[in-house]
PDB file of C-alpha atoms and ligand atoms in Angstrom:
ATOM      1  CA  MET L   1    -164.118  16.704 -75.433  1.00  0.00           C
ATOM      2  CA  LYS L   2    -164.840  13.569 -77.404  1.00  0.00           C
ATOM      3  CA  ILE L   3    -163.307  10.150 -76.611  1.00  0.00           C
ATOM      4  CA  MET L   4    -163.835   6.835 -78.384  1.00  0.00           C
ATOM      5  CA  ILE L   5    -163.567   3.701 -76.243  1.00  0.00           C
ATOM      6  CA  ASP L   6    -162.722   0.583 -78.241  1.00  0.00           C
ATOM      7  CA  ALA L   7    -163.738  -2.717 -76.675  1.00  0.00           C
ATOM      8  CA  GLY L   8    -161.371  -5.200 -78.338  1.00  0.00           C
ATOM      9  CA  HIS L   9    -162.666  -8.198 -80.326  1.00  0.00           C
ATOM     10  CA  GLY L  10    -166.363  -9.174 -80.342  1.00  0.00           C
ATOM     11  CA  GLY L  11    -168.864 -11.434 -82.144  1.00  0.00           C
ATOM     12  CA  LYS L  12    -167.126 -14.256 -84.009  1.00  0.00           C
ATOM     13  CA  ASP L  13    -163.800 -13.081 -82.604  1.00  0.00           C
ATOM     14  CA  PRO L  14    -163.578 -13.943 -78.837  1.00  0.00           C
ATOM     15  CA  GLY L  15    -160.002 -12.674 -78.536  1.00  0.00           C
ATOM     16  CA  ALA L  16    -158.015 -14.443 -75.872  1.00  0.00           C
ATOM     17  CA  VAL L  17    -159.711 -17.183 -73.907  1.00  0.00           C
ATOM     18  CA  GLY L  18    -158.731 -18.652 -70.559  1.00  0.00           C
ATOM     19  CA  SER L  19    -159.807 -19.376 -67.015  1.00  0.00           C
ATOM     20  CA  GLY L  20    -163.417 -19.678 -68.200  1.00  0.00           C
ATOM     21  CA  LEU L  21    -163.339 -16.091 -69.442  1.00  0.00           C
ATOM     22  CA  GLN L  22    -163.452 -14.575 -72.949  1.00  0.00           C
ATOM     23  CA  GLU L  23    -161.525 -11.407 -73.754  1.00  0.00           C
ATOM     24  CA  LYS L  24    -164.405  -9.979 -75.826  1.00  0.00           C
ATOM     25  CA  ASN L  25    -166.705 -10.002 -72.760  1.00  0.00           C
ATOM     26  CA  LEU L  26    -164.234  -8.459 -70.384  1.00  0.00           C
ATOM     27  CA  THR L  27    -163.206  -5.661 -72.829  1.00  0.00           C
ATOM     28  CA  LEU L  28    -166.920  -4.777 -73.352  1.00  0.00           C
ATOM     29  CA  LYS L  29    -167.571  -4.658 -69.656  1.00  0.00           C
ATOM     30  CA  LEU L  30    -164.507  -2.486 -69.044  1.00  0.00           C
ATOM     31  CA  ALA L  31    -165.241  -0.204 -72.027  1.00  0.00           C
ATOM     32  CA  LEU L  32    -168.806   0.470 -70.898  1.00  0.00           C
ATOM     33  CA  SER L  33    -167.693   1.049 -67.309  1.00  0.00           C
ATOM     34  CA  ILE L  34    -164.956   3.516 -68.414  1.00  0.00           C
ATOM     35  CA  GLY L  35    -167.437   5.262 -70.745  1.00  0.00           C
ATOM     36  CA  ARG L  36    -170.014   5.720 -67.972  1.00  0.00           C
ATOM     37  CA  LEU L  37    -167.434   7.300 -65.682  1.00  0.00           C
ATOM     38  CA  LEU L  38    -166.116   9.625 -68.487  1.00  0.00           C
ATOM     39  CA  GLN L  39    -169.672  10.748 -69.112  1.00  0.00           C
ATOM     40  CA  ASN L  40    -169.860  11.832 -65.459  1.00  0.00           C
ATOM     41  CA  HIS L  41    -166.962  14.169 -66.310  1.00  0.00           C
ATOM     42  CA  GLY L  42    -168.937  15.654 -69.231  1.00  0.00           C
ATOM     43  CA  VAL L  43    -167.031  13.758 -71.931  1.00  0.00           C
ATOM     44  CA  ASP L  44    -168.849  12.956 -75.184  1.00  0.00           C
ATOM     45  CA  VAL L  45    -168.191   9.214 -75.241  1.00  0.00           C
ATOM     46  CA  ARG L  46    -168.317   7.132 -78.407  1.00  0.00           C
ATOM     47  CA  TYR L  47    -167.850   3.386 -78.651  1.00  0.00           C
ATOM     48  CA  THR L  48    -166.675   1.133 -81.474  1.00  0.00           C
ATOM     49  CA  ARG L  49    -169.198  -1.442 -80.160  1.00  0.00           C
ATOM     50  CA  THR L  50    -171.661  -1.609 -77.283  1.00  0.00           C
ATOM     51  CA  ASP L  51    -172.670  -5.281 -77.631  1.00  0.00           C
ATOM     52  CA  ASP L  52    -171.245  -8.606 -78.739  1.00  0.00           C
ATOM     53  CA  THR L  53    -170.685  -7.768 -82.447  1.00  0.00           C
ATOM     54  CA  PHE L  54    -167.712  -8.157 -84.751  1.00  0.00           C
ATOM     55  CA  VAL L  55    -166.101  -4.923 -85.957  1.00  0.00           C
ATOM     56  CA  SER L  56    -162.960  -5.003 -88.149  1.00  0.00           C
ATOM     57  CA  LEU L  57    -159.879  -3.149 -86.983  1.00  0.00           C
ATOM     58  CA  SER L  58    -160.005  -0.748 -89.912  1.00  0.00           C
ATOM     59  CA  ASP L  59    -163.770  -0.028 -89.286  1.00  0.00           C
ATOM     60  CA  ARG L  60    -162.857   0.821 -85.686  1.00  0.00           C
ATOM     61  CA  ALA L  61    -160.192   3.382 -86.808  1.00  0.00           C
ATOM     62  CA  ARG L  62    -162.521   4.716 -89.513  1.00  0.00           C
ATOM     63  CA  ALA L  63    -165.290   5.284 -86.933  1.00  0.00           C
ATOM     64  CA  ALA L  64    -162.892   7.302 -84.768  1.00  0.00           C
ATOM     65  CA  ASN L  65    -161.632   9.323 -87.703  1.00  0.00           C
ATOM     66  CA  ALA L  66    -165.154  10.042 -88.973  1.00  0.00           C
ATOM     67  CA  ALA L  67    -166.325  11.106 -85.489  1.00  0.00           C
ATOM     68  CA  LYS L  68    -163.201  13.312 -85.200  1.00  0.00           C
ATOM     69  CA  VAL L  69    -162.747  12.213 -81.605  1.00  0.00           C
ATOM     70  CA  ASP L  70    -160.009  13.839 -79.509  1.00  0.00           C
ATOM     71  CA  TYR L  71    -158.728  10.538 -78.199  1.00  0.00           C
ATOM     72  CA  PHE L  72    -158.991   6.828 -78.959  1.00  0.00           C
ATOM     73  CA  LEU L  73    -158.511   4.219 -76.280  1.00  0.00           C
ATOM     74  CA  SER L  74    -158.442   0.563 -77.107  1.00  0.00           C
ATOM     75  CA  ILE L  75    -159.187  -1.973 -74.332  1.00  0.00           C
ATOM     76  CA  HIS L  76    -157.646  -5.486 -74.430  1.00  0.00           C
ATOM     77  CA  ILE L  77    -156.809  -8.391 -72.172  1.00  0.00           C
ATOM     78  CA  ASN L  78    -153.486 -10.144 -72.730  1.00  0.00           C
ATOM     79  CA  ALA L  79    -152.620 -13.841 -73.022  1.00  0.00           C
ATOM     80  CA  GLY L  80    -149.598 -15.987 -73.510  1.00  0.00           C
ATOM     81  CA  GLY L  81    -148.074 -16.698 -70.170  1.00  0.00           C
ATOM     82  CA  GLY L  82    -147.384 -13.328 -68.512  1.00  0.00           C
ATOM     83  CA  THR L  83    -149.022 -11.315 -65.769  1.00  0.00           C
ATOM     84  CA  GLY L  84    -149.839  -7.629 -65.216  1.00  0.00           C
ATOM     85  CA  LEU L  85    -150.412  -4.466 -67.224  1.00  0.00           C
ATOM     86  CA  GLU L  86    -148.809  -3.181 -70.377  1.00  0.00           C
ATOM     87  CA  SER L  87    -149.750  -0.322 -72.684  1.00  0.00           C
ATOM     88  CA  PHE L  88    -148.999   0.530 -76.291  1.00  0.00           C
ATOM     89  CA  ILE L  89    -148.737   3.561 -78.532  1.00  0.00           C
ATOM     90  CA  TYR L  90    -147.910   3.450 -82.214  1.00  0.00           C
ATOM     91  CA  THR L  91    -144.226   2.931 -83.113  1.00  0.00           C
ATOM     92  CA  GLY L  92    -142.223   6.087 -83.176  1.00  0.00           C
ATOM     93  CA  GLN L  93    -144.919   8.259 -81.527  1.00  0.00           C
ATOM     94  CA  SER L  94    -143.976  10.754 -78.824  1.00  0.00           C
ATOM     95  CA  GLY L  95    -145.259  14.177 -77.640  1.00  0.00           C
ATOM     96  CA  LYS L  96    -148.978  14.371 -76.793  1.00  0.00           C
ATOM     97  CA  THR L  97    -149.617  10.686 -77.591  1.00  0.00           C
ATOM     98  CA  GLU L  98    -146.937   9.589 -75.109  1.00  0.00           C
ATOM     99  CA  GLU L  99    -147.947  12.157 -72.525  1.00  0.00           C
ATOM    100  CA  ILE L 100    -151.565  10.974 -72.469  1.00  0.00           C
ATOM    101  CA  ARG L 101    -150.616   7.291 -72.498  1.00  0.00           C
ATOM    102  CA  SER L 102    -148.198   7.872 -69.598  1.00  0.00           C
ATOM    103  CA  ALA L 103    -150.822   9.585 -67.491  1.00  0.00           C
ATOM    104  CA  ILE L 104    -153.300   6.730 -67.994  1.00  0.00           C
ATOM    105  CA  HIS L 105    -150.659   4.031 -67.595  1.00  0.00           C
ATOM    106  CA  GLN L 106    -149.426   5.553 -64.287  1.00  0.00           C
ATOM    107  CA  CYS L 107    -152.904   5.462 -62.698  1.00  0.00           C
ATOM    108  CA  VAL L 108    -153.784   2.001 -63.971  1.00  0.00           C
ATOM    109  CA  ALA L 109    -150.375   0.548 -63.025  1.00  0.00           C
ATOM    110  CA  ALA L 110    -150.969   1.861 -59.472  1.00  0.00           C
ATOM    111  CA  ALA L 111    -154.280   0.001 -59.332  1.00  0.00           C
ATOM    112  CA  PHE L 112    -152.636  -3.153 -60.581  1.00  0.00           C
ATOM    113  CA  LYS L 113    -149.839  -2.809 -58.055  1.00  0.00           C
ATOM    114  CA  GLU L 114    -152.378  -2.492 -55.218  1.00  0.00           C
ATOM    115  CA  ALA L 115    -153.851  -5.756 -56.376  1.00  0.00           C
ATOM    116  CA  GLY L 116    -150.419  -7.380 -56.470  1.00  0.00           C
ATOM    117  CA  LEU L 117    -150.012  -7.424 -60.259  1.00  0.00           C
ATOM    118  CA  PRO L 118    -146.866  -6.065 -61.945  1.00  0.00           C
ATOM    119  CA  ASP L 119    -146.353  -3.213 -64.362  1.00  0.00           C
ATOM    120  CA  ARG L 120    -144.869  -4.652 -67.589  1.00  0.00           C
ATOM    121  CA  GLY L 121    -144.188  -1.176 -68.937  1.00  0.00           C
ATOM    122  CA  ARG L 122    -144.991   1.366 -71.622  1.00  0.00           C
ATOM    123  CA  LYS L 123    -144.427  -0.047 -75.059  1.00  0.00           C
ATOM    124  CA  GLN L 124    -144.663   0.791 -78.716  1.00  0.00           C
ATOM    125  CA  ALA L 125    -146.074  -1.463 -81.497  1.00  0.00           C
ATOM    126  CA  ASN L 126    -147.350  -1.331 -85.049  1.00  0.00           C
ATOM    127  CA  LEU L 127    -150.955  -2.114 -84.182  1.00  0.00           C
ATOM    128  CA  ALA L 128    -153.685  -1.415 -86.810  1.00  0.00           C
ATOM    129  CA  VAL L 129    -156.031   0.635 -84.580  1.00  0.00           C
ATOM    130  CA  LEU L 130    -153.110   2.813 -83.453  1.00  0.00           C
ATOM    131  CA  ARG L 131    -151.659   3.138 -86.949  1.00  0.00           C
ATOM    132  CA  GLU L 132    -154.936   3.983 -88.685  1.00  0.00           C
ATOM    133  CA  THR L 133    -156.401   6.412 -86.214  1.00  0.00           C
ATOM    134  CA  SER L 134    -155.545  10.032 -86.926  1.00  0.00           C
ATOM    135  CA  MET L 135    -155.741  11.297 -83.325  1.00  0.00           C
ATOM    136  CA  PRO L 136    -153.650  10.425 -80.247  1.00  0.00           C
ATOM    137  CA  SER L 137    -154.397   6.807 -79.262  1.00  0.00           C
ATOM    138  CA  ALA L 138    -153.302   4.023 -76.973  1.00  0.00           C
ATOM    139  CA  LEU L 139    -154.023   0.370 -76.417  1.00  0.00           C
ATOM    140  CA  LEU L 140    -154.008  -1.100 -72.883  1.00  0.00           C
ATOM    141  CA  GLU L 141    -153.651  -4.778 -72.072  1.00  0.00           C
ATOM    142  CA  TYR L 142    -155.378  -5.020 -68.651  1.00  0.00           C
ATOM    143  CA  GLY L 143    -153.760  -8.206 -67.352  1.00  0.00           C
ATOM    144  CA  PHE L 144    -153.537 -11.784 -68.619  1.00  0.00           C
ATOM    145  CA  ILE L 145    -156.630 -13.941 -69.106  1.00  0.00           C
ATOM    146  CA  ASP L 146    -154.571 -17.093 -68.808  1.00  0.00           C
ATOM    147  CA  ALA L 147    -152.890 -16.122 -65.526  1.00  0.00           C
ATOM    148  CA  PRO L 148    -154.862 -17.386 -62.574  1.00  0.00           C
ATOM    149  CA  LYS L 149    -154.256 -14.291 -60.422  1.00  0.00           C
ATOM    150  CA  ASP L 150    -155.089 -11.808 -63.169  1.00  0.00           C
ATOM    151  CA  ALA L 151    -158.159 -13.780 -64.295  1.00  0.00           C
ATOM    152  CA  GLY L 152    -159.379 -14.129 -60.686  1.00  0.00           C
ATOM    153  CA  LEU L 153    -159.382 -10.379 -60.332  1.00  0.00           C
ATOM    154  CA  LEU L 154    -160.722  -9.631 -63.839  1.00  0.00           C
ATOM    155  CA  GLY L 155    -163.669 -11.923 -63.028  1.00  0.00           C
ATOM    156  CA  THR L 156    -164.822  -9.573 -60.238  1.00  0.00           C
ATOM    157  CA  ASP L 157    -166.866  -6.380 -60.592  1.00  0.00           C
ATOM    158  CA  ALA L 158    -164.788  -4.728 -57.890  1.00  0.00           C
ATOM    159  CA  PHE L 159    -161.551  -4.971 -59.907  1.00  0.00           C
ATOM    160  CA  ILE L 160    -163.320  -3.978 -63.154  1.00  0.00           C
ATOM    161  CA  GLU L 161    -164.628  -0.866 -61.356  1.00  0.00           C
ATOM    162  CA  ARG L 162    -161.236  -0.170 -59.800  1.00  0.00           C
ATOM    163  CA  ILE L 163    -159.300  -0.240 -63.088  1.00  0.00           C
ATOM    164  CA  SER L 164    -162.073   1.669 -64.877  1.00  0.00           C
ATOM    165  CA  ALA L 165    -161.838   4.423 -62.231  1.00  0.00           C
ATOM    166  CA  ALA L 166    -158.015   4.445 -62.563  1.00  0.00           C
ATOM    167  CA  THR L 167    -158.214   4.762 -66.308  1.00  0.00           C
ATOM    168  CA  VAL L 168    -160.622   7.658 -66.065  1.00  0.00           C
ATOM    169  CA  GLN L 169    -158.487   9.295 -63.328  1.00  0.00           C
ATOM    170  CA  GLY L 170    -155.537   9.222 -65.755  1.00  0.00           C
ATOM    171  CA  ILE L 171    -157.593  10.729 -68.523  1.00  0.00           C
ATOM    172  CA  ALA L 172    -159.022  13.372 -66.206  1.00  0.00           C
ATOM    173  CA  ASN L 173    -155.543  14.299 -64.952  1.00  0.00           C
ATOM    174  CA  VAL L 174    -154.007  14.763 -68.390  1.00  0.00           C
ATOM    175  CA  PHE L 175    -156.975  16.483 -70.036  1.00  0.00           C
ATOM    176  CA  GLY L 176    -157.759  18.583 -66.919  1.00  0.00           C
ATOM    177  CA  LEU L 177    -161.354  17.254 -66.732  1.00  0.00           C
ATOM    178  CA  SER L 178    -163.424  18.890 -64.023  1.00  0.00           C
ATOM    179  CA  ILE L 179    -164.952  17.059 -61.099  1.00  0.00           C
ATOM    180  CA  PRO L 180    -168.407  15.802 -62.130  1.00  0.00           C
ATOM    181  CA  ALA L 181    -171.235  18.268 -61.415  1.00  0.00           C
ATOM    182  CA  ALA L 182    -173.198  15.619 -59.485  1.00  0.00           C
ATOM    183  CA  ALA L 183    -170.284  15.176 -57.134  1.00  0.00           C
ATOM    184  CA  ASP L 184    -169.843  18.888 -56.472  1.00  0.00           C
ATOM    185  CA  GLN L 185    -172.725  19.289 -54.058  1.00  0.00           C
ATOM    186  CA  VAL L 186    -170.628  17.825 -51.264  1.00  0.00           C
ATOM    187  CA  THR L 187    -170.919  19.583 -47.895  1.00  0.00           C
ATOM    188  CA  GLU L 188    -167.831  21.602 -47.005  1.00  0.00           C
ATOM    189  CA  TRP L 189    -166.791  19.466 -43.956  1.00  0.00           C
ATOM    190  CA  ALA L 190    -166.780  16.349 -46.133  1.00  0.00           C
ATOM    191  CA  ARG L 191    -164.971  17.839 -49.106  1.00  0.00           C
ATOM    192  CA  GLN L 192    -161.402  17.056 -48.124  1.00  0.00           C
ATOM    193  CA  ALA L 193    -162.274  13.424 -47.331  1.00  0.00           C
ATOM    194  CA  ARG L 194    -164.236  13.061 -50.522  1.00  0.00           C
ATOM    195  CA  ASP L 195    -161.378  14.477 -52.634  1.00  0.00           C
ATOM    196  CA  TRP L 196    -158.904  12.108 -50.917  1.00  0.00           C
ATOM    197  CA  ALA L 197    -161.172   9.095 -51.500  1.00  0.00           C
ATOM    198  CA  VAL L 198    -161.604   9.985 -55.179  1.00  0.00           C
ATOM    199  CA  SER L 199    -157.901  10.481 -55.776  1.00  0.00           C
ATOM    200  CA  SER L 200    -157.121   7.275 -53.915  1.00  0.00           C
ATOM    201  CA  GLY L 201    -159.586   5.340 -56.102  1.00  0.00           C
ATOM    202  CA  ILE L 202    -161.821   4.364 -53.183  1.00  0.00           C
ATOM    203  CA  THR L 203    -165.003   5.989 -54.602  1.00  0.00           C
ATOM    204  CA  ASP L 204    -166.046   7.813 -57.762  1.00  0.00           C
ATOM    205  CA  GLY L 205    -167.138  10.718 -55.541  1.00  0.00           C
ATOM    206  CA  MET L 206    -170.616  10.767 -57.054  1.00  0.00           C
ATOM    207  CA  ARG L 207    -174.033  10.900 -55.291  1.00  0.00           C
ATOM    208  CA  PRO L 208    -172.660  12.565 -52.099  1.00  0.00           C
ATOM    209  CA  LYS L 209    -176.063  12.672 -50.428  1.00  0.00           C
ATOM    210  CA  ASP L 210    -177.097   9.073 -51.192  1.00  0.00           C
ATOM    211  CA  ALA L 211    -177.445   6.381 -48.498  1.00  0.00           C
ATOM    212  CA  VAL L 212    -174.779   3.706 -48.618  1.00  0.00           C
ATOM    213  CA  THR L 213    -175.381  -0.043 -48.858  1.00  0.00           C
ATOM    214  CA  ARG L 214    -173.487  -2.643 -46.836  1.00  0.00           C
ATOM    215  CA  GLU L 215    -171.714  -3.944 -49.981  1.00  0.00           C
ATOM    216  CA  GLU L 216    -170.573  -0.405 -50.837  1.00  0.00           C
ATOM    217  CA  VAL L 217    -169.126  -0.067 -47.301  1.00  0.00           C
ATOM    218  CA  TRP L 218    -167.258  -3.368 -47.726  1.00  0.00           C
ATOM    219  CA  THR L 219    -165.932  -2.297 -51.074  1.00  0.00           C
ATOM    220  CA  MET L 220    -164.739   1.110 -49.896  1.00  0.00           C
ATOM    221  CA  LEU L 221    -163.085  -0.409 -46.813  1.00  0.00           C
ATOM    222  CA  TYR L 222    -161.423  -3.045 -49.015  1.00  0.00           C
ATOM    223  CA  ARG L 223    -160.090  -0.418 -51.386  1.00  0.00           C
ATOM    224  CA  ALA L 224    -158.853   1.811 -48.576  1.00  0.00           C
ATOM    225  CA  LEU L 225    -157.222  -0.896 -46.457  1.00  0.00           C
ATOM    226  CA  LYS L 226    -155.787  -2.898 -49.344  1.00  0.00           C
ATOM    227  CA  ARG L 227    -153.991   0.148 -50.795  1.00  0.00           C
TER     228      ARG L 227
HETATM  229 ZN1   ZN F  20    -157.024  -8.401 -77.613  1.00  0.00          ZN
END
């Protein structure tokens, strides 16, 4: 299983800018976070960029085609006066491409809803990275950089982690990815609670025997009680 994560923009192209944030930095942070979680599921993760460099849209698609990845996911942040989540597949696509996009969209939309941000829906568009990639692909716009509420959340590591985990949950659901090996050493009495916490997006379920820090407790309580 090979997936390419495409952090939108980069280098001389900052993407959308607003609220003191630049799209290119948020997309990179999200892409690397999603990639790390996918690796825990045994996925061979590729990136179109892993630092602040400019890569053309065609070069991104070419890289995916050359690597023969099974799925291509492009990460963007919206701008222009809206709020919330929207996702795109290439115009006229259906079948597997729509099935995968829907699974991801559903999980991420739930995380947005928890945070009080709306679902703007599943859309189609003639976007270069979707048109030029030869495998199923989708592009997600994770909120609006110029909307105060969206930007306030996108500026926090907790929300970045939450929507990364939701993205990976959607991918794991539709591709039937197994529970990470490192999370499978959980003691039997804790298994049901762990599985619930993972499926609710409260924890990634990893490191079951590790001690917990105070900030991890706060974050898990926050995720559980704010659901
Ligand atoms: Zn963008």
